[in-house]
Coordinates of C-alpha atoms in Angstrom, one line a residue:
Chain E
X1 CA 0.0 0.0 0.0
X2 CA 1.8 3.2 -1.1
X3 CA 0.0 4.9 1.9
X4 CA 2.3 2.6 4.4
X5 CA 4.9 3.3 2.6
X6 CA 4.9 6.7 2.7
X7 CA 4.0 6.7 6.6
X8 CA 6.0 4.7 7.5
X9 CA 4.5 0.8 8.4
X10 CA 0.7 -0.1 8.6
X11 CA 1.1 0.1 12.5
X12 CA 1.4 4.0 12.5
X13 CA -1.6 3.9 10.0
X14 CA -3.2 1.9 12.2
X15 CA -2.5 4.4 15.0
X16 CA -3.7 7.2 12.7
X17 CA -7.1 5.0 12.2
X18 CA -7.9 5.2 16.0
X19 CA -6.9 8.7 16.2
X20 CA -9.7 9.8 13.7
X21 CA -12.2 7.5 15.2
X22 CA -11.8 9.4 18.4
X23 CA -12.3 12.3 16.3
X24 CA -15.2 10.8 13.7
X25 CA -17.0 10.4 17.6
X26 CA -16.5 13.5 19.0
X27 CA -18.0 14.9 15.9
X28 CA -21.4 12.8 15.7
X29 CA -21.7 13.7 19.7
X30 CA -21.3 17.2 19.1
X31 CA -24.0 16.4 16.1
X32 CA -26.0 14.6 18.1
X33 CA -26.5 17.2 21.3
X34 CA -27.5 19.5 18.4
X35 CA -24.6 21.7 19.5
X36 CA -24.4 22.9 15.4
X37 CA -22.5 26.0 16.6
X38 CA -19.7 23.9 17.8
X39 CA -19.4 21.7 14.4
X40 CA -16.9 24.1 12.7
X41 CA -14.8 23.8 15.4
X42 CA -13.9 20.4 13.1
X43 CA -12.3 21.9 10.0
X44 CA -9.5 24.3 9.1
X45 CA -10.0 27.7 7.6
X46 CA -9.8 26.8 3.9
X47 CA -12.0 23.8 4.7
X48 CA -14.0 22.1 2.0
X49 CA -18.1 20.4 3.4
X50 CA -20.5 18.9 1.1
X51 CA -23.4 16.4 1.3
X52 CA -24.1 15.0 -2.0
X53 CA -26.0 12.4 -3.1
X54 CA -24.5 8.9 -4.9
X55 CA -26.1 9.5 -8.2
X56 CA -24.1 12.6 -8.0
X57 CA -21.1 11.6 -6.8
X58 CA -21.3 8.3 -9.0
X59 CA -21.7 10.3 -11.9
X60 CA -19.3 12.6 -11.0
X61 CA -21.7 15.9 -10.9
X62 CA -20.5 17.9 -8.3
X63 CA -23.7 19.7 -6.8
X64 CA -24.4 18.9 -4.0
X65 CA -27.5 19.5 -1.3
X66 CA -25.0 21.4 1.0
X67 CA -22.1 23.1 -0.5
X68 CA -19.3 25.5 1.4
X69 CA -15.9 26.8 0.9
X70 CA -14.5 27.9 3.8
X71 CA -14.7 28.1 7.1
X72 CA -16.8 31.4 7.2
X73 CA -19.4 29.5 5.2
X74 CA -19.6 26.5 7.2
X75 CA -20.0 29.0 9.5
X76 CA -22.8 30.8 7.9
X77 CA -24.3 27.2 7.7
X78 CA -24.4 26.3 11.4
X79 CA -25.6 29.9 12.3
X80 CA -28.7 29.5 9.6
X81 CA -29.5 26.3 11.3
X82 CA -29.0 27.2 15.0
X83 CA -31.5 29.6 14.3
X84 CA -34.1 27.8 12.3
X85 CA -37.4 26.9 13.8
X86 CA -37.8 23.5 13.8
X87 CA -41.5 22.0 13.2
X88 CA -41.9 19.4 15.4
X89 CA -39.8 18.1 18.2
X90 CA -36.6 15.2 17.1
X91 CA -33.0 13.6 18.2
X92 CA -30.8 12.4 15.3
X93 CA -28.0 10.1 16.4
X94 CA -24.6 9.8 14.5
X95 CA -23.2 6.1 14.5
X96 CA -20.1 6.0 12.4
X97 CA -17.6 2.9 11.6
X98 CA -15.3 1.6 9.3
X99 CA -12.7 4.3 8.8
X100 CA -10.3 3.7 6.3
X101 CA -7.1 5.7 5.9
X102 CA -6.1 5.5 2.3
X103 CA -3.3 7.9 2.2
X104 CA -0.9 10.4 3.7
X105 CA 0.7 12.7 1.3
X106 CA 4.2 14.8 1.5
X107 CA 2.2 17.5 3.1
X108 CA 0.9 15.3 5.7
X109 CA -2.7 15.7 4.2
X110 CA -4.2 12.2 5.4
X111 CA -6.9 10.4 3.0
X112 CA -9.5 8.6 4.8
X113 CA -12.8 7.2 4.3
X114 CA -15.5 5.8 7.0
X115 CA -19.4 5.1 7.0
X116 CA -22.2 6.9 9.0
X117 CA -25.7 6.1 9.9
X118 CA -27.7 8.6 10.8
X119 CA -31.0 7.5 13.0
X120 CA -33.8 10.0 13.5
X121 CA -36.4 10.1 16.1
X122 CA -39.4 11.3 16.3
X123 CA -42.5 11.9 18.9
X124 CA -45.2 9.9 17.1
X125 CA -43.3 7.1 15.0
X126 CA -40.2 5.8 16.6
X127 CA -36.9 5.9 15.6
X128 CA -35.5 4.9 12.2
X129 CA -32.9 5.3 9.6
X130 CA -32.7 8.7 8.4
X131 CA -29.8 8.9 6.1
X132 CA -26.8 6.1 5.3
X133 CA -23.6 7.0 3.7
X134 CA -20.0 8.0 3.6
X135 CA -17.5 10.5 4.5
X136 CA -14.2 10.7 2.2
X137 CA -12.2 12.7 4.2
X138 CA -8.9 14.8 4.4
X139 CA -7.4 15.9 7.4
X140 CA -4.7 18.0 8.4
X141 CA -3.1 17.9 12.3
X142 CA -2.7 21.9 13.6
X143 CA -1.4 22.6 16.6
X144 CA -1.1 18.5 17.4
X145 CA -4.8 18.4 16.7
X146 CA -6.5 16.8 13.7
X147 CA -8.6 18.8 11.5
X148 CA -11.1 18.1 8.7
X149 CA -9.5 19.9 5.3
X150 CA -12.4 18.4 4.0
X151 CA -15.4 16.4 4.6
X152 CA -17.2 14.9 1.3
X153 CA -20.3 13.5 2.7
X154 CA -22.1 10.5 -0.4
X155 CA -25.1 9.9 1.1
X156 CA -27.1 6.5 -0.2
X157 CA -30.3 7.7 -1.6
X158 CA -32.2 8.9 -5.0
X159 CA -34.7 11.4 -3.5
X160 CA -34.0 14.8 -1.7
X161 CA -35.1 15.1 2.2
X162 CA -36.0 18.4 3.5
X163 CA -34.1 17.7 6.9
X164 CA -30.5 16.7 4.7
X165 CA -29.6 20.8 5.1
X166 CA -28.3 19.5 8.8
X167 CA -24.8 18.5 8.4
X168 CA -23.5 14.7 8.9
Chain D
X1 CA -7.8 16.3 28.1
X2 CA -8.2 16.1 31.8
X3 CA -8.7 12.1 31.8
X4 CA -5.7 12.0 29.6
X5 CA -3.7 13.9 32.5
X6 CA -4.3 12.0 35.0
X7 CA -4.0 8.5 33.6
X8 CA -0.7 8.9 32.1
X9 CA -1.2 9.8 28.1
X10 CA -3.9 9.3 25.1
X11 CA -2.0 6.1 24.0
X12 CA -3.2 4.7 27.2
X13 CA -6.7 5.9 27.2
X14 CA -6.3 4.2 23.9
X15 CA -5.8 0.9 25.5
X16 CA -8.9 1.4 27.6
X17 CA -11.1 2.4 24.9
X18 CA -10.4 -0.9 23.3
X19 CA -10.5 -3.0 26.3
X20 CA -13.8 -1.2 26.6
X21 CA -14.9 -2.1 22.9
X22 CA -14.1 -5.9 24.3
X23 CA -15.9 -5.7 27.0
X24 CA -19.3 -4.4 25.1
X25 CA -19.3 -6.7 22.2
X26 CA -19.4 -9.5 24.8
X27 CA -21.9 -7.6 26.0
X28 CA -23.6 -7.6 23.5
X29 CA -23.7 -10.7 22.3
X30 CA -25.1 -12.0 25.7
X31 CA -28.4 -9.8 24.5
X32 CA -28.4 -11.1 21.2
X33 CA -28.2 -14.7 22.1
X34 CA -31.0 -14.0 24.8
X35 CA -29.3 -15.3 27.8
X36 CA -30.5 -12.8 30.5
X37 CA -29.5 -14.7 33.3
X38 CA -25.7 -14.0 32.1
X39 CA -26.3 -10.3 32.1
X40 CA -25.5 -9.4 35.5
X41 CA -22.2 -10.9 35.3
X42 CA -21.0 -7.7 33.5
X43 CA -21.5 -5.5 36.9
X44 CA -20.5 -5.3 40.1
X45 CA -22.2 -5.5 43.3
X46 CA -23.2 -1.9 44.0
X47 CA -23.6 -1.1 40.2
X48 CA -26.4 1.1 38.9
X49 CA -28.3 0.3 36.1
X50 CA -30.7 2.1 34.4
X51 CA -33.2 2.9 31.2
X52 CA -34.1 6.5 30.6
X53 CA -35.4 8.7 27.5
X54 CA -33.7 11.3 26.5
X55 CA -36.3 13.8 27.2
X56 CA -35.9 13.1 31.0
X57 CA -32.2 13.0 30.8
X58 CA -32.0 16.2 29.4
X59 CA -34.1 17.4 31.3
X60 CA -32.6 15.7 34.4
X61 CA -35.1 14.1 35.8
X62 CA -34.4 10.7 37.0
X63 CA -37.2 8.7 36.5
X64 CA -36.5 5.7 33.9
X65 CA -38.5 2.9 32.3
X66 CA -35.7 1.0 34.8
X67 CA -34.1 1.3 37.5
X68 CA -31.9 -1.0 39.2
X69 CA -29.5 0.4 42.6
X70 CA -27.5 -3.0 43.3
X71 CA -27.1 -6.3 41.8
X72 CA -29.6 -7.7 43.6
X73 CA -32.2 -5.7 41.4
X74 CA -30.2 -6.3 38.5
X75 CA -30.4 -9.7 39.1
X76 CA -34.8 -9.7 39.9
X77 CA -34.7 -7.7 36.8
X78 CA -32.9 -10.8 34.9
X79 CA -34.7 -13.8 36.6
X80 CA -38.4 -11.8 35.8
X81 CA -37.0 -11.6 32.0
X82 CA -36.3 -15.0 31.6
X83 CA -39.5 -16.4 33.2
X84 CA -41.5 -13.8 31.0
X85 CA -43.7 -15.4 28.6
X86 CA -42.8 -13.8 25.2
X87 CA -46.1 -13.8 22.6
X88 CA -44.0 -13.9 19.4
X89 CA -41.0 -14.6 18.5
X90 CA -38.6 -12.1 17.7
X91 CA -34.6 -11.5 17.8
X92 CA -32.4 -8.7 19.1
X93 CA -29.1 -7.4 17.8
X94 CA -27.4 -4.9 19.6
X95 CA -24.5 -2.7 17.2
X96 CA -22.0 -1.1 20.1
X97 CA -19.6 1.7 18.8
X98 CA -18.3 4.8 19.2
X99 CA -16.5 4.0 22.3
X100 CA -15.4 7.7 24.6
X101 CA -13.1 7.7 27.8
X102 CA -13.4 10.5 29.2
X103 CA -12.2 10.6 32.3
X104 CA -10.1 8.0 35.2
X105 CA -10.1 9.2 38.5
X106 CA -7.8 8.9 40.8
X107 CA -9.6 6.0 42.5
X108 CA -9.4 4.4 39.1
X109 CA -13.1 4.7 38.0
X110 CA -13.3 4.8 34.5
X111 CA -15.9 6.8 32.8
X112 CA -17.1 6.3 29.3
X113 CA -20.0 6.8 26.7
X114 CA -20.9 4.6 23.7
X115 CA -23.3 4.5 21.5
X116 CA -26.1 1.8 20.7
X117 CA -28.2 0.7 18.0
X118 CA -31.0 -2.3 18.9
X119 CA -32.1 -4.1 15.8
X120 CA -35.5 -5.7 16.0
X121 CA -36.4 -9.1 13.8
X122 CA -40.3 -10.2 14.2
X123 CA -41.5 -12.9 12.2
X124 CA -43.9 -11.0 9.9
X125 CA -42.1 -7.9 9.5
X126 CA -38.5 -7.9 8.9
X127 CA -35.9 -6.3 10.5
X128 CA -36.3 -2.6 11.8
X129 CA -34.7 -0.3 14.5
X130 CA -35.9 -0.8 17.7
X131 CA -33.8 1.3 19.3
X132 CA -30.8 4.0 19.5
X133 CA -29.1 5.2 22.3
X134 CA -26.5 5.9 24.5
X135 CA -24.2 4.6 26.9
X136 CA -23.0 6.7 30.2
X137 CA -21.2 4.6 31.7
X138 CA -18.6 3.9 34.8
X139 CA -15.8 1.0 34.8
X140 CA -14.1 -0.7 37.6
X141 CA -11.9 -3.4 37.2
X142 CA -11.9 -6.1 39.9
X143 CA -9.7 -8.7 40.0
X144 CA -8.1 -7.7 35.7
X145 CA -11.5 -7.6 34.5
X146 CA -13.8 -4.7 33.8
X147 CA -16.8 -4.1 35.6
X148 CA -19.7 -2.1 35.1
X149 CA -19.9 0.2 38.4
X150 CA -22.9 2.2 36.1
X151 CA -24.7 1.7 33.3
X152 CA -26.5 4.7 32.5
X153 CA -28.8 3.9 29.2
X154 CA -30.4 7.0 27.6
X155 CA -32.3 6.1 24.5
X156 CA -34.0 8.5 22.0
X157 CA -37.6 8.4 22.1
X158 CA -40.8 10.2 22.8
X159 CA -43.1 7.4 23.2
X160 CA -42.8 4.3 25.7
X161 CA -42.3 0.8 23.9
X162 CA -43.2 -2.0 26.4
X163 CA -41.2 -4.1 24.8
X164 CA -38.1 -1.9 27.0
X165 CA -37.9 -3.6 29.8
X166 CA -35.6 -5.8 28.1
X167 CA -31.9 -4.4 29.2
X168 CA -30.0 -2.9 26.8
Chain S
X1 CA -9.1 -17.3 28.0
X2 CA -7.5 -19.9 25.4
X3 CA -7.2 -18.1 22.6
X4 CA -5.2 -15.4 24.6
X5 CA -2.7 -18.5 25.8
X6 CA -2.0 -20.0 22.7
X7 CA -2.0 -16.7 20.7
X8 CA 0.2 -15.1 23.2
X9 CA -1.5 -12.3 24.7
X10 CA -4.8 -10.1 24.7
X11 CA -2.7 -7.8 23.4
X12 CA -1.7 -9.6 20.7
X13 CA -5.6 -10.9 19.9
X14 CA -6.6 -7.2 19.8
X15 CA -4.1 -6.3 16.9
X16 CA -5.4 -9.2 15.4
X17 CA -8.3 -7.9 15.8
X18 CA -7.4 -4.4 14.7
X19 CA -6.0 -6.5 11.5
X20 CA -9.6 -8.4 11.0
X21 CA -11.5 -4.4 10.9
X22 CA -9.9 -3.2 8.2
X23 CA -10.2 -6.5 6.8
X24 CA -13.8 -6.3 6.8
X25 CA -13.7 -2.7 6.1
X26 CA -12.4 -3.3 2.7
X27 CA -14.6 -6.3 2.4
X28 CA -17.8 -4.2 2.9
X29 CA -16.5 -1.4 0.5
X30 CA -16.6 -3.5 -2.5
X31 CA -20.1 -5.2 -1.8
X32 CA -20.8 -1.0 -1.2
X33 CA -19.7 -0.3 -4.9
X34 CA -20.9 -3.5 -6.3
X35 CA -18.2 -4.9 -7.1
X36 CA -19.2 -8.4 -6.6
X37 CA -16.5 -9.7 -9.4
X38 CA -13.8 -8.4 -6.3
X39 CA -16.0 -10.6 -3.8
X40 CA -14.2 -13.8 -4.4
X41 CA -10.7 -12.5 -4.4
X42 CA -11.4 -12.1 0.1
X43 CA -11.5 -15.9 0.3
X44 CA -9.3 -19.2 0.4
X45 CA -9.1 -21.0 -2.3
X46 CA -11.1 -24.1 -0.3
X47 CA -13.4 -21.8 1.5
X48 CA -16.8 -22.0 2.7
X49 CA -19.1 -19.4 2.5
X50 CA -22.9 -19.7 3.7
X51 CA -25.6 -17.3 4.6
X52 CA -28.3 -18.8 6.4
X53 CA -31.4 -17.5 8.7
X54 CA -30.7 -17.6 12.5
X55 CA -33.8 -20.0 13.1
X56 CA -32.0 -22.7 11.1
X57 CA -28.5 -21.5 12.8
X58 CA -30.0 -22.2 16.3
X59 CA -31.6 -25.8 15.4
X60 CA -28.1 -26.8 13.6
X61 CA -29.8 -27.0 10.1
X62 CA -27.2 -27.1 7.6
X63 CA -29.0 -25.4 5.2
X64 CA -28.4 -22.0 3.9
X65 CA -29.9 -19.6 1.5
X66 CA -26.5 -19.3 0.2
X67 CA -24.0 -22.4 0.3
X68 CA -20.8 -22.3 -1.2
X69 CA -18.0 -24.7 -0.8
X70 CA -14.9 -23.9 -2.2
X71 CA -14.0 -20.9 -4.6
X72 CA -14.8 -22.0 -7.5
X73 CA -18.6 -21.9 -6.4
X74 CA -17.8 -18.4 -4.7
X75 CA -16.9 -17.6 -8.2
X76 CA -19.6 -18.2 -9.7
X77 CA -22.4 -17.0 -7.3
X78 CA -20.1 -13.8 -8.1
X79 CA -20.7 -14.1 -12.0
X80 CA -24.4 -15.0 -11.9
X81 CA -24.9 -11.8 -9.5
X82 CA -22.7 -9.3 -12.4
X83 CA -25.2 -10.8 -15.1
X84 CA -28.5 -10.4 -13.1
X85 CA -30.3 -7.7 -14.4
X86 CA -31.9 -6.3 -11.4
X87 CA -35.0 -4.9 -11.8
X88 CA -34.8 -1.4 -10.2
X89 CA -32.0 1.0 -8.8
X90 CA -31.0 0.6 -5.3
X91 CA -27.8 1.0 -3.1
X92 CA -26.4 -1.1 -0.2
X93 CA -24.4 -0.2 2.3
X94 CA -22.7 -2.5 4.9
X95 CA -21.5 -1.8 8.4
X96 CA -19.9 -4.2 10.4
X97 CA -18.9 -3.7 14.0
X98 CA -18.5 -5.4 17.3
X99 CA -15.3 -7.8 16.1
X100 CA -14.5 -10.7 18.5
X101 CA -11.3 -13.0 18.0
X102 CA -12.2 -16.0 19.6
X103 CA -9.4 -18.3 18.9
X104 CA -5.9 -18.7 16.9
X105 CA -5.8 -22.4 17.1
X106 CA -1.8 -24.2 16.6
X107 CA -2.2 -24.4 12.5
X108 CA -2.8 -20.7 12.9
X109 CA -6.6 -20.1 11.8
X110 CA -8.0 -17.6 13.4
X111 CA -12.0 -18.2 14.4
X112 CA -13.6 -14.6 14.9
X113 CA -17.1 -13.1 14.9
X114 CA -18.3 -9.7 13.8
X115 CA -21.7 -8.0 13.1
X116 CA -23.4 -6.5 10.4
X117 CA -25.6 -3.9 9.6
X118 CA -27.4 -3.8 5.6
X119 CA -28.9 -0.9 5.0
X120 CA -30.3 -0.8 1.7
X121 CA -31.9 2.8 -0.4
X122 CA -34.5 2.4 -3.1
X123 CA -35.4 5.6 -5.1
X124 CA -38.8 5.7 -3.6
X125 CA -38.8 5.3 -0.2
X126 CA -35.6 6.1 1.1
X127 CA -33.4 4.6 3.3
X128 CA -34.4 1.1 5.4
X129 CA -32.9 -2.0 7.3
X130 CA -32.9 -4.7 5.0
X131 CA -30.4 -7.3 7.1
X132 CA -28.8 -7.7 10.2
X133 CA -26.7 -10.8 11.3
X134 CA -23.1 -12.2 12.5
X135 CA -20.4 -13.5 10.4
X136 CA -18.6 -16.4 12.3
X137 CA -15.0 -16.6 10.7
X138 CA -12.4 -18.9 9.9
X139 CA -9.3 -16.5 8.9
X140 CA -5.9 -17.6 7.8
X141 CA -2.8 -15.7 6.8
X142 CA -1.5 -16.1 3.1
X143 CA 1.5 -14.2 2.0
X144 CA 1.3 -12.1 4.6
X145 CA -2.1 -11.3 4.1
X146 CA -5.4 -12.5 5.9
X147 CA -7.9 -14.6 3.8
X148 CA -11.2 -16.5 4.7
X149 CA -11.3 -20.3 4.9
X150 CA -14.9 -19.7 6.1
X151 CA -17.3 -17.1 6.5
X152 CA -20.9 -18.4 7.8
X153 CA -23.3 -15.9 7.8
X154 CA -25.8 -16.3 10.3
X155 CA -29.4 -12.7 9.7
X156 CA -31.4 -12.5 12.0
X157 CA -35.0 -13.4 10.0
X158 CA -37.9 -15.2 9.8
X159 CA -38.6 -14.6 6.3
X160 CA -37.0 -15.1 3.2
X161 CA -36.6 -12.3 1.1
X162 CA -35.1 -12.6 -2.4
X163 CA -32.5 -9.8 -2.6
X164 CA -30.6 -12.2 -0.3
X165 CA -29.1 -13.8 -3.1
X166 CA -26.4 -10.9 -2.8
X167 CA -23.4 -12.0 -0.8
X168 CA -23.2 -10.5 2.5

């Protein structure tokens, strides 16, 4: 794997593995207390989010339901939705798995992949699965801290949910 | 990180994450297989055990849908389980991830949070979520094993299931 | 525990356990794509492979929905699936969780079980739970790398549903 070699052995990628799944749950907790002011906390200042869906990403269109560039517009993302009424009372909870790092590059940047499944709740029909899919990921370590670079969220699914403008 | 501080560095909180991981997939799998009576072997005398919804938690009240102070009421709780007639057949699968330490003390109390999904299989109707939650918990380890001092199970939902008093 | 003795340590069991997630990272990441032609290339060259409902599991039927013995038959359940038309658009997604090495036995196979989570999205009606089961694992090591002599695949269901054809 040209990843290991560039790292070094498939231990310290191992390493680096737990290291972001320590990070992939702090995120989906901070997600899933509905602290969205605290998500860009995640990502560096030239940071890269979007949530796209398969048939998009499959086909390589790059629109996507959420798009930003930045961190002031991840920003502007989390303030629209900290301070959007929200119709009827509901918990969403983050489970996320199977990281993958693919790569680390001269730079550092490290490639990684990993699954989430996000389950909603709701008053009056039980919980269920709201939205399955994957992150592709690149992060960057400032200040001995990983960061997200960016987060490319593929979401499983051919129809467009209202509720997808949260971020995952 | 405080917990990381006092127990020595984040390689070893490492450790106990995954020790941790160990200790809930066996866990688990003592739900999924439906032996009950095995359950209370994962806590120690004076543990605490309960079932809440999140609406109370965050809200702090302490009521839950159970409540066990002591392994003897962990143990009732078992015993009353297992002689329950059930009226169908069904099967559980419980998914444990997103393992947290966040803290050790300094009497060695470990406290962690995980995260639960409960899969539900009924004859007639497929497979569905039953239920997603969390785990607050507190470790001990007696004699080189871990053992749960508290469980503390906080699941979302608006509406009581009956089919809850099963532990989780 | 025996496995620890023979193997060495717990410590040494939990790398190899480390070693069997990404294994079955990369394994669910092709069934993701659909790549079922990469399917066989996980396995031994006299593996088993079998997916079979939990009722028949717990009553020792030998039966299986699935039953392949040896890779040639892997190889062609792969081919028939790549030349199935199927009859509308849908993703899958697998997550597998909860790992448990079991054994490492003095010819060196390694018996392990996971979990896994299917979640499967049709364009009309989003995003559901179409399987959940255990893999019980036979594992050996071949140039260096980990292969399956067995996987048996044990859902949790009391019906048969026809997509199940899909490897697992």
């Amino acid at each position: 794997m040209a990843a290991a070699a560039r790292f070094g052995s498939n231990l310290d990628l191992r390493e680096l593995r737990h290291e972001i799944e320590e990070f992939n749950t702090a995120y989906a907790e901070v997600l899933d207390r509905g602290e969205v002011l605290e998500w860009p906390s995640f990502f560096t200042e030239d940071a890269f989010y979007r949530i796209r869906a398969r048939e998009n990403a499959d086909a390589d269109l790059p629109a996507g339901l959420v798009y930003c560039e930045g961190l002031a517009m991840i920003k502007d993302r989390a303030f629209a939705i900290a301070h959007t009424a929200m119709f009827e009372p509901r918990y969403l909870m983050h489970m996320i798995s199977n990281v993958c790092v693919t790569d680390v590059d001269a730079e550092g940047v490290i490639s990684a992949r990993a699954k989430y499944l996000v389950l909603e709740t709701r008053g009056d029909e039980g919980t269920r699965v709201h939205q399955a899919g994957r992150y592709q990921d690149r992060f960057v370590r400032e200040q001995g801290r990983l960061l997200l670079k960016s987060r490319d969220c593929v979401y499983d699914s051919l129809i467009v949910d209202n509720a997808l403008v949260l971020p995952v």
